[in-house]
CSV table of C-alpha atoms in Angstrom, one decimal:
chain,number,residue,atom,x,y,z
A,494,MET,CA,0.0,0.0,0.0
A,495,PRO,CA,1.2,3.5,-0.7
A,496,GLU,CA,2.4,5.4,2.3
A,497,VAL,CA,-0.2,7.9,3.6
A,498,THR,CA,0.9,11.0,5.4
A,499,ILE,CA,-1.6,12.3,7.8
A,500,LEU,CA,-1.7,16.1,8.0
A,501,PRO,CA,-3.0,17.3,11.4
A,502,ALA,CA,-6.2,19.4,11.5
A,503,THR,CA,-5.8,23.1,12.2
A,504,LYS,CA,-8.5,25.3,13.6
A,505,LEU,CA,-9.7,28.0,11.3
A,506,LYS,CA,-8.8,31.4,12.6
A,507,GLN,CA,-12.0,33.1,13.8
A,508,LYS,CA,-12.5,36.7,13.0
A,509,GLU,CA,-11.3,38.6,15.9
A,510,ARG,CA,-13.4,41.5,17.0
A,511,LEU,CA,-16.3,42.9,14.9
A,512,ARG,CA,-15.5,46.5,13.8
A,513,VAL,CA,-18.7,48.4,14.4
A,514,ALA,CA,-19.5,52.0,13.5
A,515,ALA,CA,-22.7,54.1,13.9
A,516,TYR,CA,-24.4,56.6,11.6
A,517,ALA,CA,-26.5,59.4,13.0
A,518,ARG,CA,-28.4,62.3,11.3
A,519,VAL,CA,-30.7,65.2,12.3
A,520,SER,CA,-32.3,67.4,9.7
A,521,GLU,CA,-34.7,69.6,11.6
A,522,ALA,CA,-34.5,71.8,14.7
A,523,LYS,CA,-37.3,69.8,16.3
A,524,ASP,CA,-35.3,66.6,15.9
A,525,ALA,CA,-32.3,68.2,17.6
A,526,MET,CA,-34.5,69.3,20.5
A,527,VAL,CA,-35.9,65.9,21.2
A,528,ASN,CA,-32.8,63.8,20.5
A,529,SER,CA,-29.8,65.9,19.7
A,530,LEU,CA,-27.0,64.8,17.5
A,531,GLU,CA,-24.6,65.0,20.5
A,532,ALA,CA,-26.8,62.7,22.5
A,533,GLN,CA,-26.9,60.2,19.7
A,534,ILE,CA,-23.1,60.3,19.4
A,535,GLU,CA,-22.7,59.8,23.1
A,536,TYR,CA,-25.2,56.9,23.1
A,537,PHE,CA,-23.7,55.0,20.2
A,538,THR,CA,-20.1,55.5,21.4
A,539,LYS,CA,-21.0,54.0,24.8
A,540,TYR,CA,-23.2,51.3,23.3
A,541,ILE,CA,-20.5,50.0,20.9
A,542,LYS,CA,-17.6,50.2,23.4
A,543,GLU,CA,-19.5,48.3,26.1
A,544,HIS,CA,-20.6,45.5,23.7
A,545,PRO,CA,-18.5,42.3,24.1
A,546,GLY,CA,-16.7,41.3,20.9
A,547,TRP,CA,-17.1,44.7,19.2
A,548,GLU,CA,-14.4,47.1,18.3
A,549,PHE,CA,-15.3,50.8,18.1
A,550,ALA,CA,-14.9,51.9,14.4
A,551,GLY,CA,-16.2,55.5,14.7
A,552,ILE,CA,-19.3,57.7,14.6
A,553,TYR,CA,-20.4,59.3,11.3
A,554,ALA,CA,-22.9,62.2,12.0
A,555,ASP,CA,-24.6,64.6,9.6
A,556,LYS,CA,-26.3,67.7,11.1
A,557,GLY,CA,-29.1,69.7,9.5
A,558,ILE,CA,-29.0,67.7,6.3
A,559,THR,CA,-31.8,65.9,4.5
A,560,GLY,CA,-31.9,62.1,3.9
A,561,THR,CA,-30.6,62.2,0.3
A,562,LYS,CA,-27.3,60.4,-0.3
A,563,GLU,CA,-25.3,62.9,-2.4
A,564,GLY,CA,-25.3,65.9,0.0
A,565,ARG,CA,-24.3,64.1,3.2
A,566,GLY,CA,-20.5,64.4,3.8
A,567,GLU,CA,-20.3,62.0,6.7
A,568,PHE,CA,-22.5,59.4,5.0
A,569,GLN,CA,-20.2,59.5,2.0
A,570,ARG,CA,-17.2,59.2,4.3
A,571,MET,CA,-18.7,56.2,6.0
A,572,LEU,CA,-19.3,54.5,2.6
A,573,ALA,CA,-15.7,55.2,1.6
A,574,ASP,CA,-14.4,53.6,4.9
A,575,CYS,CA,-16.7,50.6,4.2
A,576,ARG,CA,-15.2,50.2,0.7
A,577,GLN,CA,-11.8,50.3,2.3
A,578,LYS,CA,-12.8,47.4,4.6
A,579,LYS,CA,-12.5,49.4,7.8
A,580,ILE,CA,-16.0,48.5,9.0
A,581,ASP,CA,-17.9,45.2,9.5
A,582,LEU,CA,-21.2,46.5,10.8
A,583,VAL,CA,-23.1,49.9,10.8
A,584,ILE,CA,-25.7,50.7,13.4
A,585,THR,CA,-28.2,53.4,12.9
A,586,LYS,CA,-31.3,54.6,14.9
A,587,ALA,CA,-33.9,54.1,12.2
A,588,ILE,CA,-34.5,53.7,8.5
A,589,SER,CA,-35.6,57.3,8.1
A,590,ARG,CA,-32.2,58.4,9.7
A,591,PHE,CA,-30.3,56.3,7.2
A,592,ALA,CA,-32.1,57.4,4.0
A,593,ARG,CA,-35.6,58.7,3.1
A,594,ASN,CA,-35.4,57.4,-0.5
A,595,THR,CA,-36.2,53.7,-0.9
A,596,VAL,CA,-34.0,53.4,-4.0
A,597,THR,CA,-31.0,55.1,-2.3
A,598,LEU,CA,-31.6,52.9,0.8
A,599,LEU,CA,-31.7,49.6,-1.0
A,600,GLU,CA,-28.8,50.5,-3.3
A,601,THR,CA,-26.6,51.4,-0.3
A,602,VAL,CA,-27.6,48.3,1.7
A,603,ARG,CA,-27.1,46.0,-1.2
A,604,GLU,CA,-23.6,47.4,-1.9
A,605,LEU,CA,-22.6,46.9,1.7
A,606,LYS,CA,-24.2,43.5,1.8
A,607,ALA,CA,-22.1,42.4,-1.2
A,608,ARG,CA,-19.0,43.5,0.8
A,609,HIS,CA,-20.3,41.4,3.8
A,610,ILE,CA,-21.1,44.5,5.8
A,611,GLY,CA,-24.4,44.6,7.6
A,612,VAL,CA,-26.6,47.5,8.6
A,613,PHE,CA,-28.6,47.2,11.8
A,614,PHE,CA,-31.7,49.5,12.2
A,615,GLN,CA,-32.4,49.7,15.9
A,616,LYS,CA,-36.0,51.0,15.8
A,617,GLU,CA,-37.2,48.4,13.3
A,618,GLY,CA,-34.9,45.6,14.6
A,619,ILE,CA,-33.7,44.7,11.1
A,620,ASN,CA,-30.2,43.4,10.3
A,621,THR,CA,-29.6,43.5,6.6
A,622,LEU,CA,-27.4,40.4,6.6
A,623,SER,CA,-30.3,38.2,7.9
A,624,GLY,CA,-32.4,36.2,5.4
A,625,GLU,CA,-35.6,38.3,5.8
A,626,GLY,CA,-33.8,41.6,6.3
A,627,GLU,CA,-34.1,43.0,2.8
A,628,VAL,CA,-37.8,42.0,2.4
A,629,MET,CA,-38.7,43.8,5.6
A,630,LEU,CA,-36.5,46.7,4.8
A,631,THR,CA,-38.1,47.3,1.4
A,632,ILE,CA,-41.6,47.4,3.0
A,633,LEU,CA,-40.6,49.7,5.9
A,634,ALA,CA,-38.6,52.0,3.6
A,635,SER,CA,-41.6,52.5,1.4
A,636,PHE,CA,-43.6,53.5,4.5
A,637,ALA,CA,-40.8,55.9,5.5
A,638,GLN,CA,-40.7,57.5,2.0
A,639,ALA,CA,-44.5,57.9,2.0
A,640,GLU,CA,-44.3,59.5,5.5
A,641,SER,CA,-41.7,61.9,4.2
A,642,LEU,CA,-43.9,62.9,1.2
A,643,SER,CA,-46.9,63.4,3.5
A,644,ALA,CA,-45.0,65.6,5.9
A,645,SER,CA,-43.6,67.6,3.0
A,646,GLU,CA,-47.1,68.1,1.5
A,647,ASN,CA,-48.5,69.2,4.9
A,648,CYS,CA,-45.7,71.7,5.3
A,649,LYS,CA,-46.3,73.1,1.8
A,650,TRP,CA,-50.0,73.5,2.5
A,651,ARG,CA,-49.3,75.4,5.7
A,652,VAL,CA,-46.8,77.7,3.9
A,653,ARG,CA,-49.1,78.4,1.0
A,654,LYS,CA,-52.0,79.0,3.4
A,655,SER,CA,-49.9,81.7,5.2
A,656,PHE,CA,-49.0,83.2,1.8
A,657,LYS,CA,-52.6,83.6,0.9
A,658,GLU,CA,-53.2,85.3,4.2
A,659,GLY,CA,-50.2,87.6,3.6
A,660,LYS,CA,-48.2,86.2,6.4
A,661,ILE,CA,-44.5,85.6,6.3
A,662,ASN,CA,-42.1,83.8,8.7
A,663,GLY,CA,-38.4,83.7,9.1
A,664,LEU,CA,-37.4,86.5,6.7
A,665,THR,CA,-34.4,88.7,7.6
A,666,MET,CA,-33.3,91.7,5.6
A,667,LEU,CA,-31.2,94.8,6.1
A,668,GLY,CA,-33.3,97.7,7.1
A,669,TYR,CA,-36.3,95.9,8.7
A,670,LYS,CA,-37.1,93.9,11.8
A,671,LEU,CA,-39.7,91.1,11.5
A,672,HIS,CA,-41.9,90.8,14.6
A,673,PRO,CA,-43.5,87.5,15.7
A,674,ASP,CA,-46.9,88.7,14.5
A,675,GLY,CA,-45.6,89.2,11.0
A,676,ARG,CA,-45.2,93.0,11.1
A,677,PHE,CA,-42.2,94.7,9.5
A,678,THR,CA,-40.8,97.8,11.2
A,679,VAL,CA,-37.9,100.0,9.8
A,680,VAL,CA,-34.5,99.9,11.6
A,681,SER,CA,-33.3,103.5,10.9
A,682,ASP,CA,-29.5,102.8,11.0
A,683,GLU,CA,-29.8,99.9,8.6
A,684,ALA,CA,-32.3,101.8,6.4
A,685,SER,CA,-29.8,104.6,5.9
A,686,ILE,CA,-27.3,102.0,4.5
A,687,VAL,CA,-29.9,100.8,2.0
A,688,LYS,CA,-30.6,104.4,0.9
A,689,LYS,CA,-26.9,105.0,0.5
A,690,ILE,CA,-26.5,101.9,-1.7
A,691,PHE,CA,-29.3,103.0,-4.0
A,692,ALA,CA,-28.0,106.6,-4.1
A,693,LEU,CA,-24.5,105.5,-5.0
A,694,TYR,CA,-25.7,103.3,-7.8
A,695,VAL,CA,-27.9,106.0,-9.3
A,696,ALA,CA,-24.9,108.4,-9.2
A,697,GLY,CA,-22.9,105.9,-11.3
A,698,THR,CA,-21.0,103.8,-8.8
A,699,GLY,CA,-20.9,100.1,-9.7
A,700,LYS,CA,-21.6,97.2,-7.4
A,701,GLU,CA,-17.9,96.7,-6.7
A,702,GLY,CA,-17.4,100.4,-6.0
A,703,ILE,CA,-20.3,100.4,-3.6
A,704,ALA,CA,-19.0,97.4,-1.8
A,705,ASN,CA,-15.6,99.0,-1.5
A,706,TYR,CA,-17.2,102.3,-0.2
A,707,LEU,CA,-19.2,100.4,2.4
A,708,ASN,CA,-16.2,98.4,3.6
A,709,GLN,CA,-13.9,101.4,3.8
A,710,HIS,CA,-16.5,103.4,5.8
A,711,GLY,CA,-17.2,100.6,8.3
A,712,TYR,CA,-20.8,99.7,7.3
A,713,ASP,CA,-21.7,96.2,8.3
A,714,SER,CA,-23.9,93.9,6.2
A,715,ARG,CA,-27.0,92.2,7.6
A,716,CYS,CA,-24.9,89.3,8.9
A,717,GLY,CA,-22.3,91.6,10.4
A,718,GLY,CA,-19.6,90.8,7.9
A,719,GLY,CA,-18.0,92.7,5.0
A,720,TRP,CA,-19.7,93.7,1.7
A,721,SER,CA,-19.4,92.0,-1.7
A,722,PRO,CA,-20.7,92.9,-5.1
A,723,ASN,CA,-23.3,90.1,-4.8
A,724,GLY,CA,-24.5,91.5,-1.5
A,725,VAL,CA,-24.9,94.9,-3.0
A,726,ARG,CA,-26.9,93.4,-5.9
A,727,HIS,CA,-29.2,91.6,-3.5
A,728,ILE,CA,-30.1,94.9,-2.0
A,729,LEU,CA,-30.5,96.7,-5.3
A,730,THR,CA,-32.9,94.0,-6.7
A,731,ASN,CA,-35.0,93.4,-3.6
A,732,ARG,CA,-38.5,94.9,-4.3
A,733,LYS,CA,-39.5,94.5,-0.6
A,734,TYR,CA,-37.7,97.8,0.0
A,735,THR,CA,-40.6,99.5,-1.8
A,736,GLY,CA,-43.1,98.2,0.8
A,737,GLU,CA,-44.4,95.5,-1.6
A,738,LEU,CA,-44.3,91.8,-0.7
A,739,LEU,CA,-44.2,89.1,-3.4
A,740,LEU,CA,-44.4,85.6,-2.0
A,741,GLN,CA,-43.4,82.2,-3.4
A,742,LEU,CA,-40.6,83.4,-5.6
A,743,THR,CA,-39.0,80.0,-5.1
A,744,TYR,CA,-40.2,76.5,-4.2
A,745,LYS,CA,-38.7,73.1,-3.5
A,746,LYS,CA,-39.0,70.8,-6.5
A,747,ASP,CA,-39.5,67.6,-4.5
A,748,HIS,CA,-39.5,66.2,-1.0
A,749,LEU,CA,-36.4,64.1,-1.5
A,750,SER,CA,-33.8,66.5,-2.9
A,751,LYS,CA,-35.4,69.6,-1.4
A,752,LYS,CA,-33.7,71.6,-4.2
A,753,LYS,CA,-34.8,75.2,-4.2
A,754,THR,CA,-36.1,76.3,-7.7
A,755,MET,CA,-37.0,79.7,-9.1
A,756,ASN,CA,-40.7,80.0,-9.6
A,757,LYS,CA,-41.1,80.9,-13.3
A,758,GLY,CA,-44.9,80.2,-13.4
A,759,ALA,CA,-45.1,76.7,-12.1
A,760,LEU,CA,-46.9,77.9,-9.0
A,761,PRO,CA,-48.9,81.0,-8.2
A,762,MET,CA,-47.3,84.0,-6.6
A,763,TYR,CA,-48.9,86.3,-4.0
A,764,LYS,CA,-48.4,90.0,-4.4
A,765,ILE,CA,-49.2,92.4,-1.5
A,766,PRO,CA,-48.7,96.1,-2.2
A,767,ASP,CA,-48.2,98.5,0.8
A,768,HIS,CA,-47.5,95.6,3.1
A,769,HIS,CA,-45.0,97.6,5.2
A,770,GLU,CA,-43.3,100.9,5.3
A,771,ALA,CA,-41.1,101.6,2.2
A,772,ILE,CA,-37.4,102.6,2.5
A,773,ILE,CA,-37.1,103.2,-1.3
A,774,SER,CA,-39.8,104.7,-3.5
A,775,ALA,CA,-41.2,102.5,-6.3
A,776,GLU,CA,-40.0,105.0,-8.9
A,777,ALA,CA,-36.4,105.0,-7.6
A,778,PHE,CA,-36.4,101.2,-7.4
A,779,ASP,CA,-37.7,100.9,-11.0
A,780,LYS,CA,-35.0,103.3,-12.2
A,781,VAL,CA,-32.3,101.2,-10.7
A,782,GLN,CA,-33.7,98.0,-12.3
A,783,GLU,CA,-33.6,99.8,-15.7
A,784,MET,CA,-30.0,100.7,-15.1
A,785,ILE,CA,-29.1,97.1,-14.1
A,786,ASN,CA,-30.8,95.7,-17.1
A,787,ALA,CA,-29.2,98.2,-19.5
A,788,LYS,CA,-25.7,97.2,-18.2
A,789,ALA,CA,-26.6,93.5,-18.6
A,790,ARG,CA,-27.5,94.1,-22.2
A,791,LYS,CA,-24.3,95.9,-23.0
A,792,PRO,CA,-21.4,93.7,-24.3
A,793,ALA,CA,-18.8,93.0,-21.6
A,794,GLU,CA,-16.2,95.6,-22.6
A,795,ASN,CA,-13.6,94.0,-20.3
A,796,LYS,CA,-13.7,90.8,-22.4
A,797,LEU,CA,-13.1,92.8,-25.6
A,798,SER,CA,-9.9,94.3,-24.4
A,799,PRO,CA,-6.5,92.6,-25.3
A,800,PHE,CA,-5.3,93.6,-21.8
A,801,THR,CA,-7.8,91.4,-19.9
A,802,GLY,CA,-6.0,88.9,-17.7
A,803,MET,CA,-2.6,90.3,-18.7
A,804,ILE,CA,-1.8,93.0,-16.1
A,805,VAL,CA,-0.7,91.7,-12.7
A,806,CYS,CA,-0.3,93.7,-9.5
A,807,SER,CA,3.1,92.8,-7.9
A,808,SER,CA,1.9,94.1,-4.6
A,809,CYS,CA,-1.1,91.7,-4.1
A,810,GLY,CA,-0.9,89.3,-7.0
A,811,LYS,CA,-4.3,90.1,-8.4
A,812,HIS,CA,-5.1,91.1,-12.0
A,813,TYR,CA,-6.0,94.6,-13.1
A,814,LYS,CA,-9.5,95.1,-14.4
A,815,ARG,CA,-11.0,97.6,-16.8
A,816,LYS,CA,-13.2,100.3,-15.3
A,817,THR,CA,-15.3,103.1,-16.7
A,818,VAL,CA,-14.3,106.4,-15.1
A,819,GLY,CA,-15.6,109.9,-15.5
A,820,GLY,CA,-13.9,112.9,-17.2
A,821,PRO,CA,-11.6,112.8,-20.2
A,822,THR,CA,-9.9,109.5,-19.0
A,823,GLY,CA,-12.9,107.4,-20.2
A,824,HIS,CA,-11.5,104.0,-19.3
A,825,ALA,CA,-8.8,103.0,-16.9
A,826,TRP,CA,-7.2,99.8,-15.5
A,827,ILE,CA,-7.1,99.2,-11.7
A,828,CYS,CA,-6.0,96.5,-9.3
A,829,SER,CA,-8.9,94.3,-8.4
A,830,THR,CA,-8.0,94.3,-4.7
A,831,TYR,CA,-7.6,98.1,-4.6
A,832,ASN,CA,-10.9,98.5,-6.4
A,833,LEU,CA,-12.9,96.2,-4.1
A,834,LYS,CA,-11.3,96.7,-0.7
A,835,GLY,CA,-9.4,100.0,-0.8
A,836,LYS,CA,-5.9,101.3,-0.4
A,837,GLU,CA,-5.2,99.8,2.9
A,838,TYR,CA,-5.3,96.3,1.3
A,839,CYS,CA,-3.1,97.2,-1.7
A,840,LYS,CA,-1.0,100.4,-1.1
A,841,GLU,CA,1.0,100.3,-4.3
A,842,ALA,CA,-1.9,100.1,-6.8
A,843,LYS,CA,-2.6,103.1,-9.0
A,844,ARG,CA,-5.1,103.6,-11.8
A,845,ILE,CA,-3.7,103.4,-15.3
A,846,PRO,CA,-5.5,105.4,-18.0
A,847,GLU,CA,-6.3,103.0,-20.9
A,848,LYS,CA,-5.1,105.6,-23.5
A,849,GLU,CA,-1.7,105.8,-21.8
A,850,LEU,CA,-1.6,101.9,-21.6
A,851,TYR,CA,-2.1,101.6,-25.4
A,852,HIS,CA,0.5,104.3,-26.0
A,853,VAL,CA,3.2,102.9,-23.8
A,854,THR,CA,2.7,99.3,-25.0
A,855,ALA,CA,3.0,100.4,-28.6
A,856,GLU,CA,6.4,102.1,-27.7
A,857,VAL,CA,7.6,99.0,-26.0
A,858,LEU,CA,6.7,96.9,-29.1
A,859,GLY,CA,8.4,99.4,-31.4
A,860,GLN,CA,5.2,100.4,-33.2
A,861,ASP,CA,3.7,103.7,-34.2
A,862,ALA,CA,0.2,102.4,-33.2
A,863,PHE,CA,-0.9,99.5,-31.0
A,864,ASP,CA,-1.4,96.2,-32.8
A,865,ASP,CA,-3.5,93.6,-31.0
A,866,VAL,CA,-2.0,90.6,-32.9
A,867,VAL,CA,1.6,91.6,-32.3
A,868,PHE,CA,0.8,92.2,-28.6
A,869,LYS,CA,-0.7,88.8,-28.1
A,870,ASN,CA,2.2,87.1,-29.9
A,871,MET,CA,5.0,88.9,-28.1
A,872,ILE,CA,3.8,89.7,-24.5
A,873,LEU,CA,3.2,87.1,-21.8
A,874,ARG,CA,2.1,89.5,-19.1
A,875,ILE,CA,2.5,93.0,-17.8
A,876,GLU,CA,3.6,93.4,-14.2
A,877,VAL,CA,3.0,96.6,-12.1
A,878,PRO,CA,5.9,96.7,-9.5
A,879,ARG,CA,5.2,100.2,-8.3
A,880,PRO,CA,3.1,103.2,-9.3
A,881,ASN,CA,3.7,104.7,-12.8
A,882,VAL,CA,5.9,101.7,-13.7
A,883,LEU,CA,5.1,98.8,-16.1
A,884,GLN,CA,7.3,95.7,-16.6
A,885,TYR,CA,6.6,93.9,-19.9
A,886,CYS,CA,7.4,90.2,-19.8
A,887,PHE,CA,8.0,88.9,-23.3
A,888,ARG,CA,7.3,85.3,-24.4
A,889,ASP,CA,11.0,84.9,-25.3
A,890,GLY,CA,12.1,85.7,-21.7
A,891,ARG,CA,13.0,89.3,-22.2
A,892,LYS,CA,11.7,92.0,-19.8
A,893,ILE,CA,11.4,95.7,-20.4
A,894,ILE,CA,10.6,98.2,-17.7
A,895,LYS,CA,8.7,101.4,-18.8
A,896,GLU,CA,7.7,104.4,-16.8
A,897,TRP,CA,4.6,106.4,-17.7
A,898,LYS,CA,3.5,109.9,-16.6
A,899,ASP,CA,0.1,111.1,-15.5
A,900,ARG,CA,-1.7,113.4,-17.9
């Protein structure tokens, strides 16, 4: 008989400790009041650490975010760690905390199940790795989604009912105080800023110039921070300053994504003239809108210039921008930082008249008149090391410094 060698049996190495993580989420203030995110984190941390055979693998918590998959940073981080095999089991409070969308829920659960990672829903008592887990999950998730839709529709009904009654809640805007009973009253100090913004714009100051003026003179925005051109535009285009209220300008497209959408006729709007005391007259407001629309219709002169994106401030590193100025100068180029924030943020910047810029550049290129094609082919950029000095950087590596004089 052939010789038989007996190999001794070896015990299969059992998986050591189960790496367990928890996911928590609160989306509304009322949820936070009843069971705050901090309380959930504390509970899950203690629950996992005290469980025999479990190893704490972390807590992933999203605050003030809806149950859609894409917008949740911590949810995505948890999935990434699962894909890197850092987690064996995820515990969560309930199906609605994990995902409100049935499709999203099942896609996520199935992906984790394929990686041998379970999800345990405490409220429903479902473990996705169990045989009946997915069937129960599908049924309960459908209920959770229907509940979410019902809650969303109830909320919409309440909001639209208040719109029809001319009521508004939660609105904050510079110049007014909103009282609990829905009344608007004027805040005089803030109203003076609003009037200043409209007056400056009518006088010919652009949005960037107005923001620069407000920041230089210490005027705070509604949130207490600095001013930006967008903040100025929001003031200039807000019809509520005329005392008129127009409600339902935006709406949420669906209860899952809760994406805010501009109302362009999909839903009715509610107009209430003389709802509150006006800060700006309707005539002054309409004049500003005409000016804004006229500027929007004009071609972007800055884009037509060969100097766009070519002039760099050596002091702050920002590009110079083209600006319309009064008097014989017509157009000039100025450092973006200086234009927006003022001299204290860029002390070396100085406005360069466009006519002088064309003249000096032609001299540097050895031309009688400026040639756009030659300029683009030869010059890489123009640096402004100090006032009245331009440094031309050629594409072949040469540099020429040129001084210019004020008119």
